[in-house]
Amino acid sequence: MRKNMILFSLVLLYFVAFTAMGQEFPDTVIGISLDDYRVYLKTRAPLDRLYSRGEDCFFLVDHNELQQVEASGIEIRGRTTAPLVGSAHPVISSAQGDINGAYHNYNETGLLLRELETRFPGMAQVITIGYSIEGRELNVIKISDNVQSDESEPNVFIVGCHHAREWISVEVPLLFAKYLLENYSLDLGVQRVVDGAQIYIMPIQNPDGLEFSLHTYRLWRKNRRYNGDFIWGVDTNRNYWYMWGYDDNGSSPYPESEVYRGAAPFSEPETQALRQFLTANPPVGSISFHNYGQDILYPWGYTFTPAPDAVLMYNIAGQIARRIFLVSGRIYTYGSMVTALYLSNGDFTDWVYGAFGSPAFTIELSPEYMEEGGFFTSEQMIAEAFAENLPALLYFVDYFISGPDENQNPLPPPEKSWEKGFFYLHQNAAQK
Ligand SMILES: [Zn+2]
């Protein structure tokens, strides 16, 4: 009886809490011209940017933000309800219908990593580098010959899933780890990178957020920090130290924002763990996977001033784009983060480049637009995304062993990249 009362009270409390706090998830996608958005940013907080198309940028907004945009008087060019987030879909699923289909959740990822460690004891080692806010393991798998010893080989770091809803960004790094181990004895190219480098792969940077996206709200982005006032989440990809909080356009000081940068640099256990781990194992190169947009981006994100190694990173990004194009014919745009008109500060790549001076890339996986699925990548897409990124990943690791080999693939960059990339930036800069 007493037990029942307690249970009843808890259930009641749960409903009251949810009603009272009006926890409202963003459910509308709006388009705004880039010029209008720049004007908007002068007086208001940044919005959750999903993708760009031509002169328009598309954002996921909640009711309050929508009212703010309307009140600002700027033109809303297109408005649609975000797919599958209405009240009719309390639990959101994979494109195939069940909760995550072939996608790996936190537990499944952990199991696969441990299985690989067991199957390949000399080459794979799972390292728990910390714990998330809700106590989940933050796991990195190290892949190298003589994996138990720290050799004087270049450290290459690959990470996925800073952002909870970007499920496919777990798969590409995870499948890369599996591929390296399973093909070591079959493929000389694989052998070369495993023998020559120490490859660190972290499929899930934000496990709490991923689980929340799986079970509660499919479009969840941040981690699960409780900020008070019934507001949750820090954007862990705005929480890194370098140029943290540089301005309020590239990140937000407001907890309710989808790009909330947290109370201080490295305030989150998910970023603290990486600070500690990468300081002890400084990377010579790194890639952070996201989706969507089909972009390859490099620092800086916080400023329009080109990074000292902008040309080097531009060339590497171009080589990555070429290799992807050769596999699938998909065109990934490349350029610095601001080329993609994606101002950000406190993100992973700016920190890695700023702190370690090594080339750092964000790869926004397929698709390019929301109409092609957006975050709702199909199960079939897992194999496609991995296949199209595999030669690029092998090239990337090998670059730090063998150096640039630009003649390996003399294909010119996809034409559209130039239009949308540097050319576009210069065009915009010239207009300023
Ligand atoms: Zn992302």
PDB file of C-alpha atoms in Angstrom, residues 45-330:
ATOM      1  CA  ALA A  45      20.615  34.709 -29.656  1.00  0.00           C
ATOM      2  CA  PRO A  46      21.769  32.260 -32.339  1.00  0.00           C
ATOM      3  CA  LEU A  47      19.369  29.579 -33.537  1.00  0.00           C
ATOM      4  CA  ASP A  48      19.919  25.865 -34.081  1.00  0.00           C
ATOM      5  CA  ARG A  49      21.200  25.814 -37.663  1.00  0.00           C
ATOM      6  CA  LEU A  50      20.458  22.680 -39.638  1.00  0.00           C
ATOM      7  CA  TYR A  51      21.742  23.372 -43.143  1.00  0.00           C
ATOM      8  CA  SER A  52      22.110  25.981 -45.869  1.00  0.00           C
ATOM      9  CA  ARG A  53      20.801  26.012 -49.377  1.00  0.00           C
ATOM     10  CA  GLY A  54      21.859  28.795 -51.706  1.00  0.00           C
ATOM     11  CA  GLU A  55      21.249  32.068 -49.888  1.00  0.00           C
ATOM     12  CA  ASP A  56      18.987  30.525 -47.265  1.00  0.00           C
ATOM     13  CA  CYS A  57      19.745  28.997 -43.900  1.00  0.00           C
ATOM     14  CA  PHE A  58      17.393  26.576 -42.168  1.00  0.00           C
ATOM     15  CA  PHE A  59      16.876  26.430 -38.414  1.00  0.00           C
ATOM     16  CA  LEU A  60      15.065  24.230 -35.923  1.00  0.00           C
ATOM     17  CA  VAL A  61      13.096  26.448 -33.537  1.00  0.00           C
ATOM     18  CA  ASP A  62      10.692  26.117 -30.642  1.00  0.00           C
ATOM     19  CA  HIS A  63       7.619  28.214 -30.043  1.00  0.00           C
ATOM     20  CA  ASN A  64       9.499  31.013 -28.239  1.00  0.00           C
ATOM     21  CA  GLU A  65      12.167  31.312 -30.876  1.00  0.00           C
ATOM     22  CA  LEU A  66       9.562  31.352 -33.621  1.00  0.00           C
ATOM     23  CA  GLN A  67       7.852  34.261 -31.880  1.00  0.00           C
ATOM     24  CA  GLN A  68      11.192  36.063 -31.581  1.00  0.00           C
ATOM     25  CA  VAL A  69      11.854  35.682 -35.280  1.00  0.00           C
ATOM     26  CA  GLU A  70       8.365  36.870 -36.157  1.00  0.00           C
ATOM     27  CA  ALA A  71       8.681  39.835 -33.803  1.00  0.00           C
ATOM     28  CA  SER A  72      11.998  40.823 -35.382  1.00  0.00           C
ATOM     29  CA  GLY A  73      10.197  41.493 -38.637  1.00  0.00           C
ATOM     30  CA  ILE A  74      12.553  39.510 -40.849  1.00  0.00           C
ATOM     31  CA  GLU A  75      11.097  37.430 -43.625  1.00  0.00           C
ATOM     32  CA  ILE A  76      10.520  33.734 -42.941  1.00  0.00           C
ATOM     33  CA  ARG A  77      11.061  31.959 -46.224  1.00  0.00           C
ATOM     34  CA  GLY A  78       9.414  28.649 -45.714  1.00  0.00           C
ATOM     35  CA  ARG A  79       8.201  26.982 -42.567  1.00  0.00           C
ATOM     36  CA  THR A  80       7.551  23.326 -41.959  1.00  0.00           C
ATOM     37  CA  THR A  81       6.950  21.035 -39.022  1.00  0.00           C
ATOM     38  CA  ALA A  82      10.065  19.021 -38.287  1.00  0.00           C
ATOM     39  CA  PRO A  83       9.460  15.394 -39.277  1.00  0.00           C
ATOM     40  CA  LEU A  84       8.370  12.941 -36.590  1.00  0.00           C
ATOM     41  CA  VAL A  85       8.477  15.210 -33.567  1.00  0.00           C
ATOM     42  CA  GLY A  86       4.792  15.912 -33.052  1.00  0.00           C
ATOM     43  CA  SER A  87       2.884  14.594 -30.037  1.00  0.00           C
ATOM     44  CA  ALA A  88       1.758  11.617 -32.120  1.00  0.00           C
ATOM     45  CA  HIS A  89       5.339  10.361 -31.976  1.00  0.00           C
ATOM     46  CA  PRO A  90       6.334  10.182 -28.314  1.00  0.00           C
ATOM     47  CA  VAL A  91       9.086   7.713 -29.144  1.00  0.00           C
ATOM     48  CA  ILE A  92      10.832   8.452 -32.360  1.00  0.00           C
ATOM     49  CA  SER A  93      12.301   5.739 -34.441  1.00  0.00           C
ATOM     50  CA  SER A  94      14.780   4.996 -37.167  1.00  0.00           C
ATOM     51  CA  ALA A  95      13.601   5.471 -40.713  1.00  0.00           C
ATOM     52  CA  GLN A  96      12.750   1.755 -40.682  1.00  0.00           C
ATOM     53  CA  GLY A  97      10.407   2.002 -37.745  1.00  0.00           C
ATOM     54  CA  ASP A  98      11.979   0.375 -34.705  1.00  0.00           C
ATOM     55  CA  ILE A  99      13.824   2.378 -32.107  1.00  0.00           C
ATOM     56  CA  ASN A 100      17.289   2.352 -33.573  1.00  0.00           C
ATOM     57  CA  GLY A 101      17.354  -0.488 -36.090  1.00  0.00           C
ATOM     58  CA  ALA A 102      20.890  -1.169 -37.232  1.00  0.00           C
ATOM     59  CA  TYR A 103      22.175   1.937 -35.460  1.00  0.00           C
ATOM     60  CA  HIS A 104      24.275   1.350 -32.365  1.00  0.00           C
ATOM     61  CA  ASN A 105      23.064   2.748 -29.076  1.00  0.00           C
ATOM     62  CA  TYR A 106      25.356   3.267 -26.087  1.00  0.00           C
ATOM     63  CA  ASN A 107      25.228  -0.346 -24.863  1.00  0.00           C
ATOM     64  CA  GLU A 108      25.588  -1.904 -28.292  1.00  0.00           C
ATOM     65  CA  THR A 109      28.574   0.318 -29.049  1.00  0.00           C
ATOM     66  CA  GLY A 110      30.260  -0.645 -25.782  1.00  0.00           C
ATOM     67  CA  LEU A 111      29.666  -4.343 -26.439  1.00  0.00           C
ATOM     68  CA  LEU A 112      31.107  -4.139 -29.945  1.00  0.00           C
ATOM     69  CA  LEU A 113      34.197  -2.287 -28.724  1.00  0.00           C
ATOM     70  CA  ARG A 114      34.825  -4.917 -26.023  1.00  0.00           C
ATOM     71  CA  GLU A 115      34.251  -7.690 -28.539  1.00  0.00           C
ATOM     72  CA  LEU A 116      36.861  -6.179 -30.859  1.00  0.00           C
ATOM     73  CA  GLU A 117      39.289  -5.870 -27.948  1.00  0.00           C
ATOM     74  CA  THR A 118      38.788  -9.557 -27.139  1.00  0.00           C
ATOM     75  CA  ARG A 119      39.109 -10.703 -30.744  1.00  0.00           C
ATOM     76  CA  PHE A 120      42.204  -8.609 -31.475  1.00  0.00           C
ATOM     77  CA  PRO A 121      44.083  -8.376 -28.168  1.00  0.00           C
ATOM     78  CA  GLY A 122      47.390  -7.296 -29.714  1.00  0.00           C
ATOM     79  CA  MET A 123      45.869  -4.494 -31.765  1.00  0.00           C
ATOM     80  CA  ALA A 124      42.846  -3.158 -29.903  1.00  0.00           C
ATOM     81  CA  GLN A 125      42.477  -1.672 -26.460  1.00  0.00           C
ATOM     82  CA  VAL A 126      39.365  -0.057 -24.987  1.00  0.00           C
ATOM     83  CA  ILE A 127      40.187   2.902 -22.775  1.00  0.00           C
ATOM     84  CA  THR A 128      37.521   4.498 -20.576  1.00  0.00           C
ATOM     85  CA  ILE A 129      38.642   8.123 -20.478  1.00  0.00           C
ATOM     86  CA  GLY A 130      35.887   9.379 -18.186  1.00  0.00           C
ATOM     87  CA  TYR A 131      32.173   9.275 -17.428  1.00  0.00           C
ATOM     88  CA  SER A 132      29.256  11.326 -18.697  1.00  0.00           C
ATOM     89  CA  ILE A 133      26.986  13.364 -16.436  1.00  0.00           C
ATOM     90  CA  GLU A 134      24.628  10.402 -16.074  1.00  0.00           C
ATOM     91  CA  GLY A 135      27.565   8.061 -15.403  1.00  0.00           C
ATOM     92  CA  ARG A 136      28.001   6.385 -18.787  1.00  0.00           C
ATOM     93  CA  GLU A 137      31.469   5.367 -19.943  1.00  0.00           C
ATOM     94  CA  LEU A 138      33.303   7.622 -22.360  1.00  0.00           C
ATOM     95  CA  ASN A 139      35.147   5.024 -24.400  1.00  0.00           C
ATOM     96  CA  VAL A 140      38.023   5.297 -26.816  1.00  0.00           C
ATOM     97  CA  ILE A 141      39.357   2.303 -28.718  1.00  0.00           C
ATOM     98  CA  LYS A 142      43.060   2.443 -29.455  1.00  0.00           C
ATOM     99  CA  ILE A 143      44.163   0.582 -32.578  1.00  0.00           C
ATOM    100  CA  SER A 144      47.814  -0.002 -33.309  1.00  0.00           C
ATOM    101  CA  ASP A 145      50.437  -2.715 -33.477  1.00  0.00           C
ATOM    102  CA  ASN A 146      51.830  -3.362 -29.988  1.00  0.00           C
ATOM    103  CA  VAL A 147      48.719  -1.676 -28.692  1.00  0.00           C
ATOM    104  CA  GLN A 148      49.695  -2.056 -25.034  1.00  0.00           C
ATOM    105  CA  SER A 149      52.737   0.179 -25.364  1.00  0.00           C
ATOM    106  CA  ASP A 150      52.894   3.853 -26.184  1.00  0.00           C
ATOM    107  CA  GLU A 151      55.099   4.022 -29.267  1.00  0.00           C
ATOM    108  CA  SER A 152      56.570   7.044 -30.953  1.00  0.00           C
ATOM    109  CA  GLU A 153      54.000   6.927 -33.732  1.00  0.00           C
ATOM    110  CA  PRO A 154      51.631   9.706 -34.778  1.00  0.00           C
ATOM    111  CA  ASN A 155      48.388   9.838 -32.774  1.00  0.00           C
ATOM    112  CA  VAL A 156      45.336  10.226 -34.983  1.00  0.00           C
ATOM    113  CA  PHE A 157      42.045  10.902 -33.223  1.00  0.00           C
ATOM    114  CA  ILE A 158      38.576  10.257 -34.640  1.00  0.00           C
ATOM    115  CA  VAL A 159      35.393  11.097 -32.734  1.00  0.00           C
ATOM    116  CA  GLY A 160      31.651  10.857 -33.372  1.00  0.00           C
ATOM    117  CA  CYS A 161      28.386  11.927 -31.808  1.00  0.00           C
ATOM    118  CA  HIS A 162      29.030  15.215 -30.079  1.00  0.00           C
ATOM    119  CA  HIS A 163      25.439  15.878 -31.067  1.00  0.00           C
ATOM    120  CA  ALA A 164      22.885  13.368 -29.861  1.00  0.00           C
ATOM    121  CA  ARG A 165      20.558  13.271 -32.878  1.00  0.00           C
ATOM    122  CA  GLU A 166      23.400  12.605 -35.335  1.00  0.00           C
ATOM    123  CA  TRP A 167      23.189   8.817 -35.115  1.00  0.00           C
ATOM    124  CA  ILE A 168      25.132   8.137 -38.308  1.00  0.00           C
ATOM    125  CA  SER A 169      28.122   9.946 -36.785  1.00  0.00           C
ATOM    126  CA  VAL A 170      28.479   7.025 -34.342  1.00  0.00           C
ATOM    127  CA  GLU A 171      28.533   4.487 -37.141  1.00  0.00           C
ATOM    128  CA  VAL A 172      31.318   5.780 -39.374  1.00  0.00           C
ATOM    129  CA  PRO A 173      34.014   5.871 -36.649  1.00  0.00           C
ATOM    130  CA  LEU A 174      32.782   2.609 -35.101  1.00  0.00           C
ATOM    131  CA  LEU A 175      32.785   0.758 -38.424  1.00  0.00           C
ATOM    132  CA  PHE A 176      36.193   2.203 -39.239  1.00  0.00           C
ATOM    133  CA  ALA A 177      37.582   0.633 -36.050  1.00  0.00           C
ATOM    134  CA  LYS A 178      36.004  -2.697 -36.949  1.00  0.00           C
ATOM    135  CA  TYR A 179      37.263  -2.505 -40.528  1.00  0.00           C
ATOM    136  CA  LEU A 180      40.853  -1.757 -39.525  1.00  0.00           C
ATOM    137  CA  LEU A 181      40.981  -4.738 -37.187  1.00  0.00           C
ATOM    138  CA  GLU A 182      39.205  -7.215 -39.445  1.00  0.00           C
ATOM    139  CA  ASN A 183      41.240  -6.290 -42.524  1.00  0.00           C
ATOM    140  CA  TYR A 184      44.670  -5.938 -40.967  1.00  0.00           C
ATOM    141  CA  SER A 185      45.835  -9.336 -42.162  1.00  0.00           C
ATOM    142  CA  LEU A 186      44.134  -8.980 -45.576  1.00  0.00           C
ATOM    143  CA  ASP A 187      45.076  -5.523 -46.791  1.00  0.00           C
ATOM    144  CA  LEU A 188      48.530  -3.971 -46.968  1.00  0.00           C
ATOM    145  CA  GLY A 189      47.102  -0.445 -46.865  1.00  0.00           C
ATOM    146  CA  VAL A 190      45.335  -1.206 -43.600  1.00  0.00           C
ATOM    147  CA  GLN A 191      48.440  -2.862 -42.204  1.00  0.00           C
ATOM    148  CA  ARG A 192      50.475   0.215 -43.021  1.00  0.00           C
ATOM    149  CA  VAL A 193      48.248   2.624 -41.097  1.00  0.00           C
ATOM    150  CA  VAL A 194      47.778   0.304 -38.110  1.00  0.00           C
ATOM    151  CA  ASP A 195      51.523  -0.357 -37.894  1.00  0.00           C
ATOM    152  CA  GLY A 196      52.521   3.237 -38.532  1.00  0.00           C
ATOM    153  CA  ALA A 197      50.112   5.183 -36.333  1.00  0.00           C
ATOM    154  CA  GLN A 198      48.249   5.030 -33.039  1.00  0.00           C
ATOM    155  CA  ILE A 199      44.627   5.442 -34.053  1.00  0.00           C
ATOM    156  CA  TYR A 200      42.240   6.509 -31.314  1.00  0.00           C
ATOM    157  CA  ILE A 201      38.552   6.203 -32.095  1.00  0.00           C
ATOM    158  CA  MET A 202      35.737   7.482 -29.875  1.00  0.00           C
ATOM    159  CA  PRO A 203      32.384   6.651 -31.483  1.00  0.00           C
ATOM    160  CA  ILE A 204      30.232   8.425 -28.859  1.00  0.00           C
ATOM    161  CA  GLN A 205      31.298  11.670 -27.225  1.00  0.00           C
ATOM    162  CA  ASN A 206      27.795  12.365 -25.852  1.00  0.00           C
ATOM    163  CA  PRO A 207      26.239   9.059 -24.694  1.00  0.00           C
ATOM    164  CA  ASP A 208      23.555  10.609 -22.437  1.00  0.00           C
ATOM    165  CA  GLY A 209      22.298  12.758 -25.270  1.00  0.00           C
ATOM    166  CA  LEU A 210      22.303   9.818 -27.685  1.00  0.00           C
ATOM    167  CA  GLU A 211      20.131   7.755 -25.350  1.00  0.00           C
ATOM    168  CA  PHE A 212      17.770  10.698 -24.870  1.00  0.00           C
ATOM    169  CA  SER A 213      17.499  11.036 -28.645  1.00  0.00           C
ATOM    170  CA  LEU A 214      16.760   7.327 -28.884  1.00  0.00           C
ATOM    171  CA  HIS A 215      14.082   7.154 -26.232  1.00  0.00           C
ATOM    172  CA  THR A 216      12.553  10.575 -25.689  1.00  0.00           C
ATOM    173  CA  TYR A 217      13.083  13.260 -28.308  1.00  0.00           C
ATOM    174  CA  ARG A 218      14.673  12.298 -31.595  1.00  0.00           C
ATOM    175  CA  LEU A 219      16.063  15.775 -32.371  1.00  0.00           C
ATOM    176  CA  TRP A 220      17.875  16.239 -29.045  1.00  0.00           C
ATOM    177  CA  ARG A 221      21.316  17.813 -29.622  1.00  0.00           C
ATOM    178  CA  LYS A 222      23.048  18.682 -26.331  1.00  0.00           C
ATOM    179  CA  ASN A 223      24.236  16.613 -23.379  1.00  0.00           C
ATOM    180  CA  ARG A 224      22.013  16.101 -20.326  1.00  0.00           C
ATOM    181  CA  ARG A 225      23.381  18.684 -17.905  1.00  0.00           C
ATOM    182  CA  TYR A 226      20.633  20.063 -15.689  1.00  0.00           C
ATOM    183  CA  ASN A 227      20.904  23.856 -15.821  1.00  0.00           C
ATOM    184  CA  GLY A 228      18.138  24.634 -13.331  1.00  0.00           C
ATOM    185  CA  ASP A 229      14.685  26.028 -14.159  1.00  0.00           C
ATOM    186  CA  PHE A 230      13.773  22.802 -15.921  1.00  0.00           C
ATOM    187  CA  ILE A 231      16.270  23.443 -18.679  1.00  0.00           C
ATOM    188  CA  TRP A 232      18.667  20.729 -19.750  1.00  0.00           C
ATOM    189  CA  GLY A 233      21.758  20.458 -21.846  1.00  0.00           C
ATOM    190  CA  VAL A 234      25.066  21.999 -22.824  1.00  0.00           C
ATOM    191  CA  ASP A 235      26.217  21.860 -26.443  1.00  0.00           C
ATOM    192  CA  THR A 236      29.455  19.969 -25.813  1.00  0.00           C
ATOM    193  CA  ASN A 237      30.721  21.160 -29.189  1.00  0.00           C
ATOM    194  CA  ARG A 238      30.680  24.739 -27.851  1.00  0.00           C
ATOM    195  CA  ASN A 239      32.259  23.905 -24.487  1.00  0.00           C
ATOM    196  CA  TYR A 240      35.943  23.533 -25.396  1.00  0.00           C
ATOM    197  CA  TRP A 241      38.416  26.005 -24.042  1.00  0.00           C
ATOM    198  CA  TYR A 242      39.964  27.682 -27.086  1.00  0.00           C
ATOM    199  CA  MET A 243      38.175  30.999 -27.742  1.00  0.00           C
ATOM    200  CA  TRP A 244      35.305  29.735 -25.623  1.00  0.00           C
ATOM    201  CA  GLY A 245      32.506  32.320 -25.593  1.00  0.00           C
ATOM    202  CA  TYR A 246      34.376  34.546 -28.079  1.00  0.00           C
ATOM    203  CA  ASP A 247      31.048  36.054 -29.106  1.00  0.00           C
ATOM    204  CA  ASP A 248      27.360  35.309 -28.746  1.00  0.00           C
ATOM    205  CA  ASN A 249      26.856  34.464 -32.417  1.00  0.00           C
ATOM    206  CA  GLY A 250      28.948  31.314 -32.506  1.00  0.00           C
ATOM    207  CA  SER A 251      27.555  30.043 -29.206  1.00  0.00           C
ATOM    208  CA  SER A 252      25.044  31.170 -26.626  1.00  0.00           C
ATOM    209  CA  PRO A 253      25.319  32.126 -22.953  1.00  0.00           C
ATOM    210  CA  TYR A 254      21.652  31.129 -22.452  1.00  0.00           C
ATOM    211  CA  PRO A 255      20.933  27.603 -21.159  1.00  0.00           C
ATOM    212  CA  GLU A 256      17.743  27.266 -23.210  1.00  0.00           C
ATOM    213  CA  SER A 257      19.706  27.706 -26.444  1.00  0.00           C
ATOM    214  CA  GLU A 258      20.597  24.652 -28.521  1.00  0.00           C
ATOM    215  CA  VAL A 259      24.126  26.067 -28.779  1.00  0.00           C
ATOM    216  CA  TYR A 260      24.499  26.823 -25.058  1.00  0.00           C
ATOM    217  CA  ARG A 261      28.227  26.783 -24.342  1.00  0.00           C
ATOM    218  CA  GLY A 262      28.003  25.904 -20.636  1.00  0.00           C
ATOM    219  CA  ALA A 263      28.958  27.862 -17.534  1.00  0.00           C
ATOM    220  CA  ALA A 264      32.711  27.758 -18.210  1.00  0.00           C
ATOM    221  CA  PRO A 265      35.144  26.203 -20.691  1.00  0.00           C
ATOM    222  CA  PHE A 266      35.443  22.458 -20.049  1.00  0.00           C
ATOM    223  CA  SER A 267      32.574  22.615 -17.546  1.00  0.00           C
ATOM    224  CA  GLU A 268      31.245  19.275 -18.854  1.00  0.00           C
ATOM    225  CA  PRO A 269      32.685  15.845 -17.994  1.00  0.00           C
ATOM    226  CA  GLU A 270      32.458  14.879 -21.678  1.00  0.00           C
ATOM    227  CA  THR A 271      34.841  17.675 -22.712  1.00  0.00           C
ATOM    228  CA  GLN A 272      37.004  17.396 -19.562  1.00  0.00           C
ATOM    229  CA  ALA A 273      37.699  13.769 -20.394  1.00  0.00           C
ATOM    230  CA  LEU A 274      38.913  14.745 -23.854  1.00  0.00           C
ATOM    231  CA  ARG A 275      41.067  17.554 -22.515  1.00  0.00           C
ATOM    232  CA  GLN A 276      42.805  15.127 -20.194  1.00  0.00           C
ATOM    233  CA  PHE A 277      43.106  12.333 -22.745  1.00  0.00           C
ATOM    234  CA  LEU A 278      44.303  14.409 -25.703  1.00  0.00           C
ATOM    235  CA  THR A 279      46.724  16.398 -23.552  1.00  0.00           C
ATOM    236  CA  ALA A 280      48.317  13.084 -22.590  1.00  0.00           C
ATOM    237  CA  ASN A 281      48.116  11.810 -26.197  1.00  0.00           C
ATOM    238  CA  PRO A 282      48.425  14.896 -28.407  1.00  0.00           C
ATOM    239  CA  PRO A 283      46.889  14.251 -31.839  1.00  0.00           C
ATOM    240  CA  VAL A 284      48.727  15.100 -35.058  1.00  0.00           C
ATOM    241  CA  GLY A 285      45.409  15.054 -36.857  1.00  0.00           C
ATOM    242  CA  SER A 286      41.767  14.629 -35.955  1.00  0.00           C
ATOM    243  CA  ILE A 287      38.319  14.275 -37.451  1.00  0.00           C
ATOM    244  CA  SER A 288      35.023  14.930 -35.688  1.00  0.00           C
ATOM    245  CA  PHE A 289      32.016  13.356 -37.416  1.00  0.00           C
ATOM    246  CA  HIS A 290      28.617  15.033 -37.519  1.00  0.00           C
ATOM    247  CA  ASN A 291      25.630  15.086 -39.801  1.00  0.00           C
ATOM    248  CA  TYR A 292      24.181  16.470 -41.967  1.00  0.00           C
ATOM    249  CA  GLY A 293      25.208  18.771 -44.829  1.00  0.00           C
ATOM    250  CA  GLN A 294      28.000  17.016 -46.739  1.00  0.00           C
ATOM    251  CA  ASP A 295      30.695  19.425 -45.620  1.00  0.00           C
ATOM    252  CA  ILE A 296      34.354  19.096 -44.671  1.00  0.00           C
ATOM    253  CA  LEU A 297      35.192  21.989 -42.375  1.00  0.00           C
ATOM    254  CA  TYR A 298      38.320  23.120 -40.603  1.00  0.00           C
ATOM    255  CA  PRO A 299      39.335  26.006 -38.272  1.00  0.00           C
ATOM    256  CA  TRP A 300      38.712  28.671 -37.667  1.00  0.00           C
ATOM    257  CA  GLY A 301      35.086  28.635 -36.734  1.00  0.00           C
ATOM    258  CA  TYR A 302      35.227  31.654 -34.436  1.00  0.00           C
ATOM    259  CA  THR A 303      36.667  34.199 -36.871  1.00  0.00           C
ATOM    260  CA  PHE A 304      36.809  35.011 -40.580  1.00  0.00           C
ATOM    261  CA  THR A 305      40.586  35.443 -40.328  1.00  0.00           C
ATOM    262  CA  PRO A 306      42.166  32.401 -42.023  1.00  0.00           C
ATOM    263  CA  ALA A 307      44.040  30.014 -39.742  1.00  0.00           C
ATOM    264  CA  PRO A 308      47.855  29.947 -40.189  1.00  0.00           C
ATOM    265  CA  ASP A 309      47.548  26.475 -41.746  1.00  0.00           C
ATOM    266  CA  ALA A 310      44.406  27.211 -43.747  1.00  0.00           C
ATOM    267  CA  VAL A 311      46.032  26.241 -47.049  1.00  0.00           C
ATOM    268  CA  LEU A 312      47.332  22.950 -45.674  1.00  0.00           C
ATOM    269  CA  MET A 313      43.940  22.078 -44.228  1.00  0.00           C
ATOM    270  CA  TYR A 314      42.213  23.181 -47.413  1.00  0.00           C
ATOM    271  CA  ASN A 315      44.383  20.764 -49.385  1.00  0.00           C
ATOM    272  CA  ILE A 316      43.742  17.854 -47.034  1.00  0.00           C
ATOM    273  CA  ALA A 317      40.002  18.600 -47.067  1.00  0.00           C
ATOM    274  CA  GLY A 318      40.110  18.622 -50.868  1.00  0.00           C
ATOM    275  CA  GLN A 319      41.790  15.211 -50.896  1.00  0.00           C
ATOM    276  CA  ILE A 320      39.110  13.886 -48.562  1.00  0.00           C
ATOM    277  CA  ALA A 321      36.356  15.340 -50.770  1.00  0.00           C
ATOM    278  CA  ARG A 322      37.899  13.764 -53.893  1.00  0.00           C
ATOM    279  CA  ARG A 323      38.029  10.340 -52.325  1.00  0.00           C
ATOM    280  CA  ILE A 324      34.428  10.544 -51.194  1.00  0.00           C
ATOM    281  CA  PHE A 325      33.387  11.706 -54.656  1.00  0.00           C
ATOM    282  CA  LEU A 326      35.184   8.774 -56.286  1.00  0.00           C
ATOM    283  CA  VAL A 327      33.246   6.259 -54.184  1.00  0.00           C
ATOM    284  CA  SER A 328      29.730   7.615 -54.336  1.00  0.00           C
ATOM    285  CA  GLY A 329      29.653  10.626 -56.611  1.00  0.00           C
ATOM    286  CA  ARG A 330      28.487  12.688 -53.643  1.00  0.00           C
TER     287      ARG A 330
END
